[in-house]
Amino acid sequence: MRIAFLGKGGAGKTTTSAGFIQYLAKRNPFVMAIDADLNAHLKSALSLKGDVEQLGLHFDEVTSYLRGERIDLGARPMIGTTPPAAGSNFITARRDDAFVRKYALFENNIALLTVGTYQQEDVGGSCYHEKLKSLAGIFHHLLDTEEDLIVADTTAGTDNVATSLSFAYDMNVFVLEPTEKSTQVVLDFLQIAGNLGDRTYVIGNKVDGEEDAEYIMGRVGKEKYLGSIPFSRNLKRFEQGEENALEEFAREQEAVFAKVQEVWQSHKRDWSDYRDRLHKTYKWDCERWYADYYKQDLYSGIDTTFTYADAFVKLNLNPSPTAKKETENAPALATR
Ligand SMILES: Nc1ncnc2c1ncn2[C@@H]1O[C@H](COP(=O)(O)OP(=O)(O)OP(=O)(O)O)[C@@H](O)[C@H]1O
Ligand SMILES: [Mg+2]
């Protein structure tokens, strides 16, 4: 399961992502955290020490890993949206996964993957989508099950809608301050997001009383609203160096996070829809300019018979272990 926190600059995406990751890590053995923002602050928000690998700098290495043994691609290069095939190397959201071990920073129950920021040579001529394509490749080759917990902090605004990351998450949560500009970001997103809107929700942040909460609901609709986190004096105390205050801030977030998790669990991924969307996006990418840029027909030869279901079987994984447990129980109950 994958979830992304989005919203206007400064609304509280990183604070909320970090809080949710810690909420999950306290209650579960393993959480995968993704910092997908060019201002990479998730590591410090999680108080993790140690160096991170910047995935955005390693696109060739990442794609050469994902390419695995596939022969269908021949000499054709991979781009961020190249769909997997039978011979691909897949990634699992597990502590012992070779890819995760190589690129993540591990601490306690958290593994943090980081896209990273610009380099000096990017100044004046680069775009963050160039960095995000490593993450897109990873998500499109990630065989996560409904028990795996993957939480991403993202760039400000609605930018991710312009990349294939837009459909990589099972749920989008916009973090909104109770202001017109902040709430406008999700309204803008919903206008262009098509059916991605069905998996999009909001939480209020820095909310000061019922009036603020009512304001947000009035702007975005009650059905999208999962609750609010108060404007927290405890967070400020923590940021001023009082370590114990973080526990108190965590308690202020708990009710909303329980609701977020409940709704998240109800959004099961349709893997064949995901695959079709990826194929469509890749084809579109090729037609727009990649084929021209590489002077090759990148789309032909793509394995359209590939299914994620087969890839799960090959790795002996079950995408929805809970559902399986229920059906396994059913005959036993019936014969009793
Ligand atoms: N509930 C809250 N109460 C008080 N202050 C908060 C709360 N949530 C976030 N803040 C403060 O708001 C500021 C911005 O928060 P944060 O960095 O999480 O936002 P962001 O959306 O990730 O920003 P950016 O767009 O720069 O990535 C920080 O100083 C943070 O401490
Ligand atoms: Mg941030």
GROMACS .gro file of C-alpha atoms and ligand atoms in nm:
model
  368
    1MET     CA    1   0.000   0.000   0.000
    2ARG     CA    2   0.131   0.339  -0.094
    3ILE     CA    3   0.022   0.680   0.028
    4ALA     CA    4   0.144   1.030  -0.060
    5PHE     CA    5   0.110   1.353   0.133
    6LEU     CA    6   0.067   1.656  -0.092
    7GLY     CA    7  -0.020   2.022  -0.054
    8LYS     CA    8   0.087   2.380  -0.080
    9GLY     CA    9   0.439   2.484   0.015
   10GLY     CA   10   0.477   2.503   0.393
   11ALA     CA   11   0.136   2.349   0.466
   12GLY     CA   12   0.294   2.071   0.673
   13LYS     CA   13   0.353   1.782   0.427
   14THR     CA   14   0.688   1.680   0.575
   15THR     CA   15   0.576   1.721   0.936
   16THR     CA   16   0.264   1.514   0.866
   17SER     CA   17   0.442   1.246   0.657
   18ALA     CA   18   0.703   1.207   0.931
   19GLY     CA   19   0.433   1.191   1.200
   20PHE     CA   20   0.239   0.927   1.007
   21ILE     CA   21   0.554   0.722   0.941
   22GLN     CA   22   0.637   0.728   1.311
   23TYR     CA   23   0.277   0.644   1.400
   24LEU     CA   24   0.298   0.336   1.174
   25ALA     CA   25   0.650   0.241   1.283
   26LYS     CA   26   0.536   0.228   1.646
   27ARG     CA   27   0.266  -0.022   1.556
   28ASN     CA   28   0.423  -0.224   1.273
   29PRO     CA   29   0.752  -0.404   1.213
   30PHE     CA   30   0.847  -0.219   0.894
   31VAL     CA   31   0.762   0.105   0.713
   32MET     CA   32   0.912   0.231   0.391
   33ALA     CA   33   0.947   0.609   0.384
   34ILE     CA   34   1.003   0.797   0.060
   35ASP     CA   35   1.136   1.149   0.039
   36ALA     CA   36   1.023   1.266  -0.305
   37ASP     CA   37   1.087   1.636  -0.251
   38LEU     CA   38   1.379   1.836  -0.386
   39ASN     CA   39   1.405   2.004  -0.047
   40ALA     CA   40   1.480   1.677   0.124
   41HIS     CA   41   1.377   1.722   0.486
   42LEU     CA   42   1.211   1.393   0.569
   43LYS     CA   43   1.529   1.242   0.714
   44SER     CA   44   1.567   1.519   0.969
   45ALA     CA   45   1.193   1.527   1.041
   46LEU     CA   46   1.224   1.157   1.128
   47SER     CA   47   1.538   1.231   1.332
   48LEU     CA   48   1.732   0.973   1.129
   49LYS     CA   49   2.109   0.987   1.131
   50GLY     CA   50   2.342   0.861   0.861
   51ASP     CA   51   2.394   0.935   0.495
   52VAL     CA   52   2.132   0.887   0.227
   53GLU     CA   53   2.179   0.782  -0.132
   54GLN     CA   54   2.012   1.023  -0.373
   55LEU     CA   55   1.820   0.805  -0.615
   56GLY     CA   56   1.785   1.095  -0.857
   57LEU     CA   57   2.159   1.076  -0.921
   58HIS     CA   58   2.153   0.707  -1.001
   59PHE     CA   59   1.897   0.669  -1.278
   60ASP     CA   60   2.126   0.454  -1.497
   61GLU     CA   61   2.220   0.230  -1.206
   62VAL     CA   62   1.858   0.200  -1.093
   63THR     CA   63   1.729   0.114  -1.440
   64SER     CA   64   2.008  -0.130  -1.502
   65TYR     CA   65   1.896  -0.308  -1.183
   66LEU     CA   66   1.530  -0.304  -1.290
   67ARG     CA   67   1.613  -0.421  -1.642
   68GLY     CA   68   1.735  -0.749  -1.497
   69GLU     CA   69   1.750  -1.030  -1.751
   70ARG     CA   70   1.494  -0.900  -1.998
   71ILE     CA   71   1.577  -0.962  -2.361
   72ASP     CA   72   1.268  -0.796  -2.507
   73LEU     CA   73   1.425  -0.451  -2.468
   74GLY     CA   74   1.735  -0.535  -2.670
   75ALA     CA   75   1.961  -0.230  -2.673
   76ARG     CA   76   1.672   0.009  -2.608
   77PRO     CA   77   1.726   0.235  -2.307
   78MET     CA   78   1.476   0.238  -2.022
   79ILE     CA   79   1.293   0.555  -1.928
   80GLY     CA   80   1.103   0.618  -1.603
   81THR     CA   81   0.779   0.479  -1.741
   82THR     CA   82   0.917   0.172  -1.918
   83PRO     CA   83   0.675  -0.100  -1.809
   84PRO     CA   84   0.819  -0.416  -1.656
   85ALA     CA   85   0.832  -0.749  -1.835
   86ALA     CA   86   0.877  -1.110  -1.730
   87GLY     CA   87   1.256  -1.081  -1.710
   88SER     CA   88   1.257  -0.760  -1.500
   89ASN     CA   89   1.406  -0.739  -1.155
   90PHE     CA   90   1.132  -0.649  -0.912
   91ILE     CA   91   1.158  -0.477  -0.577
   92THR     CA   92   0.972  -0.579  -0.264
   93ALA     CA   93   0.890  -0.346   0.023
   94ARG     CA   94   1.079  -0.569   0.262
   95ARG     CA   95   1.366  -0.515   0.497
   96ASP     CA   96   1.575  -0.785   0.326
   97ASP     CA   97   1.512  -0.676  -0.034
   98ALA     CA   98   1.845  -0.635  -0.218
   99PHE     CA   99   1.747  -0.301  -0.377
  100VAL     CA  100   1.609  -0.155  -0.054
  101ARG     CA  101   1.920  -0.268   0.132
  102LYS     CA  102   2.141  -0.096  -0.122
  103TYR     CA  103   1.967   0.240  -0.136
  104ALA     CA  104   1.771   0.292   0.188
  105LEU     CA  105   1.878   0.436   0.518
  106PHE     CA  106   1.762   0.197   0.789
  107GLU     CA  107   1.679   0.286   1.143
  108ASN     CA  108   1.458   0.088   1.377
  109ASN     CA  109   1.144   0.000   1.181
  110ILE     CA  110   1.196   0.257   0.906
  111ALA     CA  111   1.378   0.238   0.572
  112LEU     CA  112   1.407   0.576   0.401
  113LEU     CA  113   1.453   0.613   0.026
  114THR     CA  114   1.542   0.961  -0.095
  115VAL     CA  115   1.512   1.109  -0.444
  116GLY     CA  116   1.741   1.395  -0.351
  117THR     CA  117   1.804   1.740  -0.477
  118TYR     CA  118   1.973   1.930  -0.760
  119GLN     CA  119   2.347   1.941  -0.819
  120GLN     CA  120   2.557   2.237  -0.929
  121GLU     CA  121   2.538   2.126  -1.294
  122ASP     CA  122   2.157   2.134  -1.279
  123VAL     CA  123   2.146   2.507  -1.214
  124GLY     CA  124   1.967   2.688  -1.495
  125GLY     CA  125   1.876   2.383  -1.699
  126SER     CA  126   1.722   2.095  -1.510
  127CYS     CA  127   1.381   1.988  -1.404
  128TYR     CA  128   1.290   1.784  -1.097
  129HIS     CA  129   1.103   1.533  -1.313
  130GLU     CA  130   1.450   1.423  -1.430
  131LYS     CA  131   1.520   1.316  -1.070
  132LEU     CA  132   1.173   1.177  -1.005
  133LYS     CA  133   1.199   0.933  -1.295
  134SER     CA  134   1.421   0.708  -1.079
  135LEU     CA  135   1.140   0.690  -0.825
  136ALA     CA  136   0.883   0.630  -1.099
  137GLY     CA  137   1.087   0.333  -1.226
  138ILE     CA  138   1.109   0.198  -0.872
  139PHE     CA  139   0.734   0.226  -0.807
  140HIS     CA  140   0.648   0.061  -1.139
  141HIS     CA  141   0.869  -0.236  -1.043
  142LEU     CA  142   0.764  -0.251  -0.678
  143LEU     CA  143   0.560  -0.557  -0.583
  144ASP     CA  144   0.414  -0.427  -0.259
  145THR     CA  145   0.134  -0.617  -0.091
  146GLU     CA  146  -0.163  -0.483   0.104
  147GLU     CA  147   0.036  -0.540   0.423
  148ASP     CA  148   0.332  -0.328   0.316
  149LEU     CA  149   0.337   0.032   0.432
  150ILE     CA  150   0.490   0.291   0.199
  151VAL     CA  151   0.458   0.660   0.279
  152ALA     CA  152   0.583   0.944   0.059
  153ASP     CA  153   0.647   1.310   0.124
  154THR     CA  154   0.619   1.506  -0.201
  155THR     CA  155   0.697   1.837  -0.367
  156ALA     CA  156   0.469   2.135  -0.312
  157GLY     CA  157   0.165   2.194  -0.530
  158THR     CA  158   0.008   1.965  -0.786
  159ASP     CA  159   0.326   1.892  -0.976
  160ASN     CA  160   0.315   1.516  -0.931
  161VAL     CA  161   0.007   1.499  -1.153
  162ALA     CA  162   0.239   1.567  -1.448
  163THR     CA  163   0.443   1.250  -1.392
  164SER     CA  164   0.355   0.882  -1.381
  165LEU     CA  165   0.384   0.909  -1.002
  166SER     CA  166   0.032   1.052  -1.019
  167PHE     CA  167  -0.113   0.701  -1.035
  168ALA     CA  168   0.161   0.525  -0.836
  169TYR     CA  169  -0.007   0.589  -0.500
  170ASP     CA  170  -0.319   0.417  -0.371
  171MET     CA  171  -0.419   0.726  -0.179
  172ASN     CA  172  -0.335   1.096  -0.191
  173VAL     CA  173  -0.376   1.304   0.121
  174PHE     CA  174  -0.362   1.680   0.083
  175VAL     CA  175  -0.243   1.861   0.393
  176LEU     CA  176  -0.435   2.187   0.407
  177GLU     CA  177  -0.401   2.495   0.618
  178PRO     CA  178  -0.736   2.665   0.678
  179THR     CA  179  -0.677   2.933   0.416
  180GLU     CA  180  -0.811   3.000   0.070
  181LYS     CA  181  -0.475   2.949  -0.105
  182SER     CA  182  -0.397   2.626   0.075
  183THR     CA  183  -0.736   2.469   0.008
  184GLN     CA  184  -0.726   2.587  -0.355
  185VAL     CA  185  -0.438   2.345  -0.424
  186VAL     CA  186  -0.655   2.037  -0.380
  187LEU     CA  187  -0.943   2.196  -0.570
  188ASP     CA  188  -0.707   2.259  -0.862
  189PHE     CA  189  -0.583   1.901  -0.840
  190LEU     CA  190  -0.935   1.756  -0.836
  191GLN     CA  191  -1.027   1.953  -1.145
  192ILE     CA  192  -0.764   1.784  -1.357
  193ALA     CA  193  -0.708   1.453  -1.179
  194GLY     CA  194  -0.998   1.256  -1.333
  195ASN     CA  195  -1.062   0.934  -1.144
  196LEU     CA  196  -0.752   0.991  -0.925
  197GLY     CA  197  -0.992   1.216  -0.735
  198ASP     CA  198  -1.164   0.903  -0.600
  199ARG     CA  199  -0.854   0.822  -0.396
  200THR     CA  200  -0.783   1.178  -0.288
  201TYR     CA  201  -0.861   1.312   0.061
  202VAL     CA  202  -0.766   1.605   0.279
  203ILE     CA  203  -0.665   1.671   0.634
  204GLY     CA  204  -0.657   2.009   0.800
  205ASN     CA  205  -0.332   2.121   0.958
  206LYS     CA  206  -0.249   2.408   1.193
  207VAL     CA  207  -0.618   2.417   1.268
  208ASP     CA  208  -0.729   2.644   1.548
  209GLY     CA  209  -1.075   2.535   1.657
  210GLU     CA  210  -1.397   2.412   1.500
  211GLU     CA  211  -1.436   2.720   1.281
  212ASP     CA  212  -1.118   2.636   1.090
  213ALA     CA  213  -1.226   2.276   1.043
  214GLU     CA  214  -1.567   2.393   0.917
  215TYR     CA  215  -1.394   2.629   0.675
  216ILE     CA  216  -1.193   2.345   0.521
  217MET     CA  217  -1.496   2.118   0.495
  218GLY     CA  218  -1.692   2.400   0.336
  219ARG     CA  219  -1.422   2.445   0.072
  220VAL     CA  220  -1.349   2.081  -0.016
  221GLY     CA  221  -1.660   1.890   0.089
  222LYS     CA  222  -1.724   1.676   0.397
  223GLU     CA  223  -1.669   1.348   0.211
  224LYS     CA  224  -1.304   1.431   0.142
  225TYR     CA  225  -1.223   1.548   0.493
  226LEU     CA  226  -1.052   1.300   0.729
  227GLY     CA  227  -0.995   1.530   1.026
  228SER     CA  228  -0.755   1.794   1.150
  229ILE     CA  229  -0.429   1.838   1.334
  230PRO     CA  230  -0.428   2.142   1.562
  231PHE     CA  231  -0.183   2.426   1.543
  232SER     CA  232   0.057   2.275   1.791
  233ARG     CA  233   0.249   2.450   2.061
  234ASN     CA  234   0.414   2.110   2.130
  235LEU     CA  235   0.566   2.099   1.781
  236LYS     CA  236   0.713   2.442   1.833
  237ARG     CA  237   0.854   2.336   2.170
  238PHE     CA  238   1.010   2.032   2.001
  239GLU     CA  239   1.161   2.248   1.727
  240GLN     CA  240   1.302   2.471   2.000
  241GLY     CA  241   1.492   2.172   2.139
  242GLU     CA  242   1.250   2.015   2.389
  243GLU     CA  243   1.270   1.648   2.282
  244ASN     CA  244   0.983   1.525   2.500
  245ALA     CA  245   0.736   1.759   2.332
  246LEU     CA  246   0.734   1.536   2.020
  247GLU     CA  247   0.548   1.262   2.209
  248GLU     CA  248   0.281   1.514   2.298
  249PHE     CA  249   0.255   1.632   1.938
  250ALA     CA  250   0.224   1.267   1.830
  251ARG     CA  251  -0.078   1.233   2.059
  252GLU     CA  252  -0.237   1.536   1.892
  253GLN     CA  253  -0.205   1.362   1.554
  254GLU     CA  254  -0.322   1.013   1.655
  255ALA     CA  255  -0.694   1.039   1.584
  256VAL     CA  256  -0.640   1.172   1.232
  257PHE     CA  257  -0.377   0.911   1.154
  258ALA     CA  258  -0.606   0.630   1.266
  259LYS     CA  259  -0.867   0.761   1.023
  260VAL     CA  260  -0.612   0.802   0.741
  261GLN     CA  261  -0.500   0.443   0.791
  262GLU     CA  262  -0.854   0.311   0.794
  263VAL     CA  263  -0.943   0.482   0.466
  264TRP     CA  264  -0.608   0.388   0.312
  265GLN     CA  265  -0.674   0.021   0.384
  266SER     CA  266  -1.004   0.042   0.199
  267HIS     CA  267  -0.830   0.149  -0.124
  268LYS     CA  268  -0.714  -0.177  -0.277
  269ARG     CA  269  -0.500  -0.147  -0.587
  270ASP     CA  270  -0.625  -0.284  -0.916
  271TRP     CA  271  -0.298  -0.414  -1.057
  272SER     CA  272  -0.428  -0.465  -1.410
  273ASP     CA  273  -0.558  -0.109  -1.418
  274TYR     CA  274  -0.216   0.006  -1.293
  275ARG     CA  275  -0.045  -0.190  -1.570
  276ASP     CA  276  -0.277  -0.052  -1.839
  277ARG     CA  277  -0.223   0.301  -1.717
  278LEU     CA  278   0.153   0.253  -1.721
  279HIS     CA  279   0.145   0.114  -2.075
  280LYS     CA  280  -0.065   0.405  -2.191
  281THR     CA  281   0.163   0.658  -2.025
  282TYR     CA  282   0.477   0.496  -2.163
  283LYS     CA  283   0.335   0.486  -2.515
  284TRP     CA  284   0.239   0.849  -2.483
  285ASP     CA  285   0.587   0.940  -2.355
  286CYS     CA  286   0.745   0.762  -2.651
  287GLU     CA  287   0.518   0.926  -2.903
  288ARG     CA  288   0.567   1.271  -2.758
  289TRP     CA  289   0.943   1.278  -2.774
  290TYR     CA  290   1.141   0.995  -2.624
  291ALA     CA  291   1.140   0.785  -2.940
  292ASP     CA  292   1.260   1.089  -3.131
  293TYR     CA  293   1.523   1.171  -2.873
  294TYR     CA  294   1.668   0.821  -2.873
  295LYS     CA  295   1.612   0.778  -3.249
  296GLN     CA  296   1.447   0.445  -3.177
  297ASP     CA  297   1.100   0.304  -3.164
  298LEU     CA  298   1.098   0.251  -2.790
  299TYR     CA  299   0.745   0.119  -2.769
  300SER     CA  300   0.768  -0.175  -3.008
  301GLY     CA  301   0.878  -0.495  -2.843
  302ILE     CA  302   0.729  -0.401  -2.508
  303ASP     CA  303   0.581  -0.713  -2.354
  304THR     CA  304   0.209  -0.639  -2.353
  305THR     CA  305   0.134  -0.986  -2.215
  306PHE     CA  306   0.309  -0.905  -1.887
  307THR     CA  307   0.093  -0.898  -1.577
  308TYR     CA  308   0.185  -0.803  -1.223
  309ALA     CA  309  -0.011  -1.107  -1.106
  310ASP     CA  310   0.244  -1.333  -1.282
  311ALA     CA  311   0.532  -1.137  -1.131
  312PHE     CA  312   0.385  -1.188  -0.782
  313VAL     CA  313   0.351  -1.562  -0.845
  314LYS     CA  314   0.709  -1.584  -0.965
  315LEU     CA  315   0.834  -1.426  -0.642
  316ASN     CA  316   0.599  -1.641  -0.440
  317LEU     CA  317   0.424  -1.332  -0.305
  318ASN     CA  318   0.057  -1.264  -0.252
  319PRO     CA  319  -0.060  -0.907  -0.328
  320SER     CA  320  -0.347  -0.932  -0.080
  321PRO     CA  321  -0.241  -1.169   0.197
  322THR     CA  322  -0.531  -1.068   0.421
  323ALA     CA  323  -0.792  -1.155   0.160
  324LYS     CA  324  -0.621  -1.490   0.108
  325LYS     CA  325  -0.628  -1.566   0.478
  326GLU     CA  326  -1.004  -1.499   0.481
  327THR     CA  327  -1.074  -1.733   0.189
  328GLU     CA  328  -0.845  -1.996   0.340
  329ASN     CA  329  -1.055  -1.979   0.654
  330ALA     CA  330  -1.387  -2.001   0.473
  331PRO     CA  331  -1.400  -2.379   0.397
  332ALA     CA  332  -1.279  -2.465   0.747
  333LEU     CA  333  -1.563  -2.263   0.898
  334ALA     CA  334  -1.816  -2.415   0.658
  335THR     CA  335  -1.732  -2.775   0.751
  336ARG     CA  336  -1.749  -2.717   1.123
  337LIG     N1  337   0.037   2.122   1.325
  337LIG     C1  338   0.131   2.215   1.324
  337LIG     N2  339   0.135   2.310   1.423
  337LIG     C2  340   0.228   2.406   1.423
  337LIG     N3  341   0.323   2.420   1.330
  337LIG     C3  342   0.324   2.331   1.229
  337LIG     C4  343   0.230   2.224   1.222
  337LIG     N4  344   0.257   2.151   1.110
  337LIG     C5  345   0.365   2.207   1.054
  337LIG     N5  346   0.405   2.317   1.124
  337LIG     C6  347   0.519   2.405   1.092
  337LIG     O1  348   0.501   2.458   0.962
  337LIG     C7  349   0.626   2.470   0.895
  337LIG     C8  350   0.620   2.397   0.761
  337LIG     O2  351   0.603   2.259   0.784
  337LIG     P1  352   0.659   2.150   0.684
  337LIG     O3  353   0.804   2.171   0.659
  337LIG     O4  354   0.617   2.021   0.734
  337LIG     O5  355   0.578   2.191   0.555
  337LIG     P2  356   0.594   2.137   0.405
  337LIG     O6  357   0.458   2.139   0.347
  337LIG     O7  358   0.666   2.006   0.406
  337LIG     O8  359   0.687   2.249   0.341
  337LIG     P3  360   0.763   2.245   0.200
  337LIG     O9  361   0.660   2.280   0.098
  337LIG    O10  362   0.868   2.350   0.216
  337LIG    O11  363   0.818   2.107   0.183
  337LIG     C9  364   0.730   2.412   0.990
  337LIG    O12  365   0.794   2.516   1.057
  337LIG    C10  366   0.649   2.328   1.086
  337LIG    O13  367   0.708   2.320   1.212
  338MG      MG  368   0.838   1.951   0.300
   0.00000   0.00000   0.00000
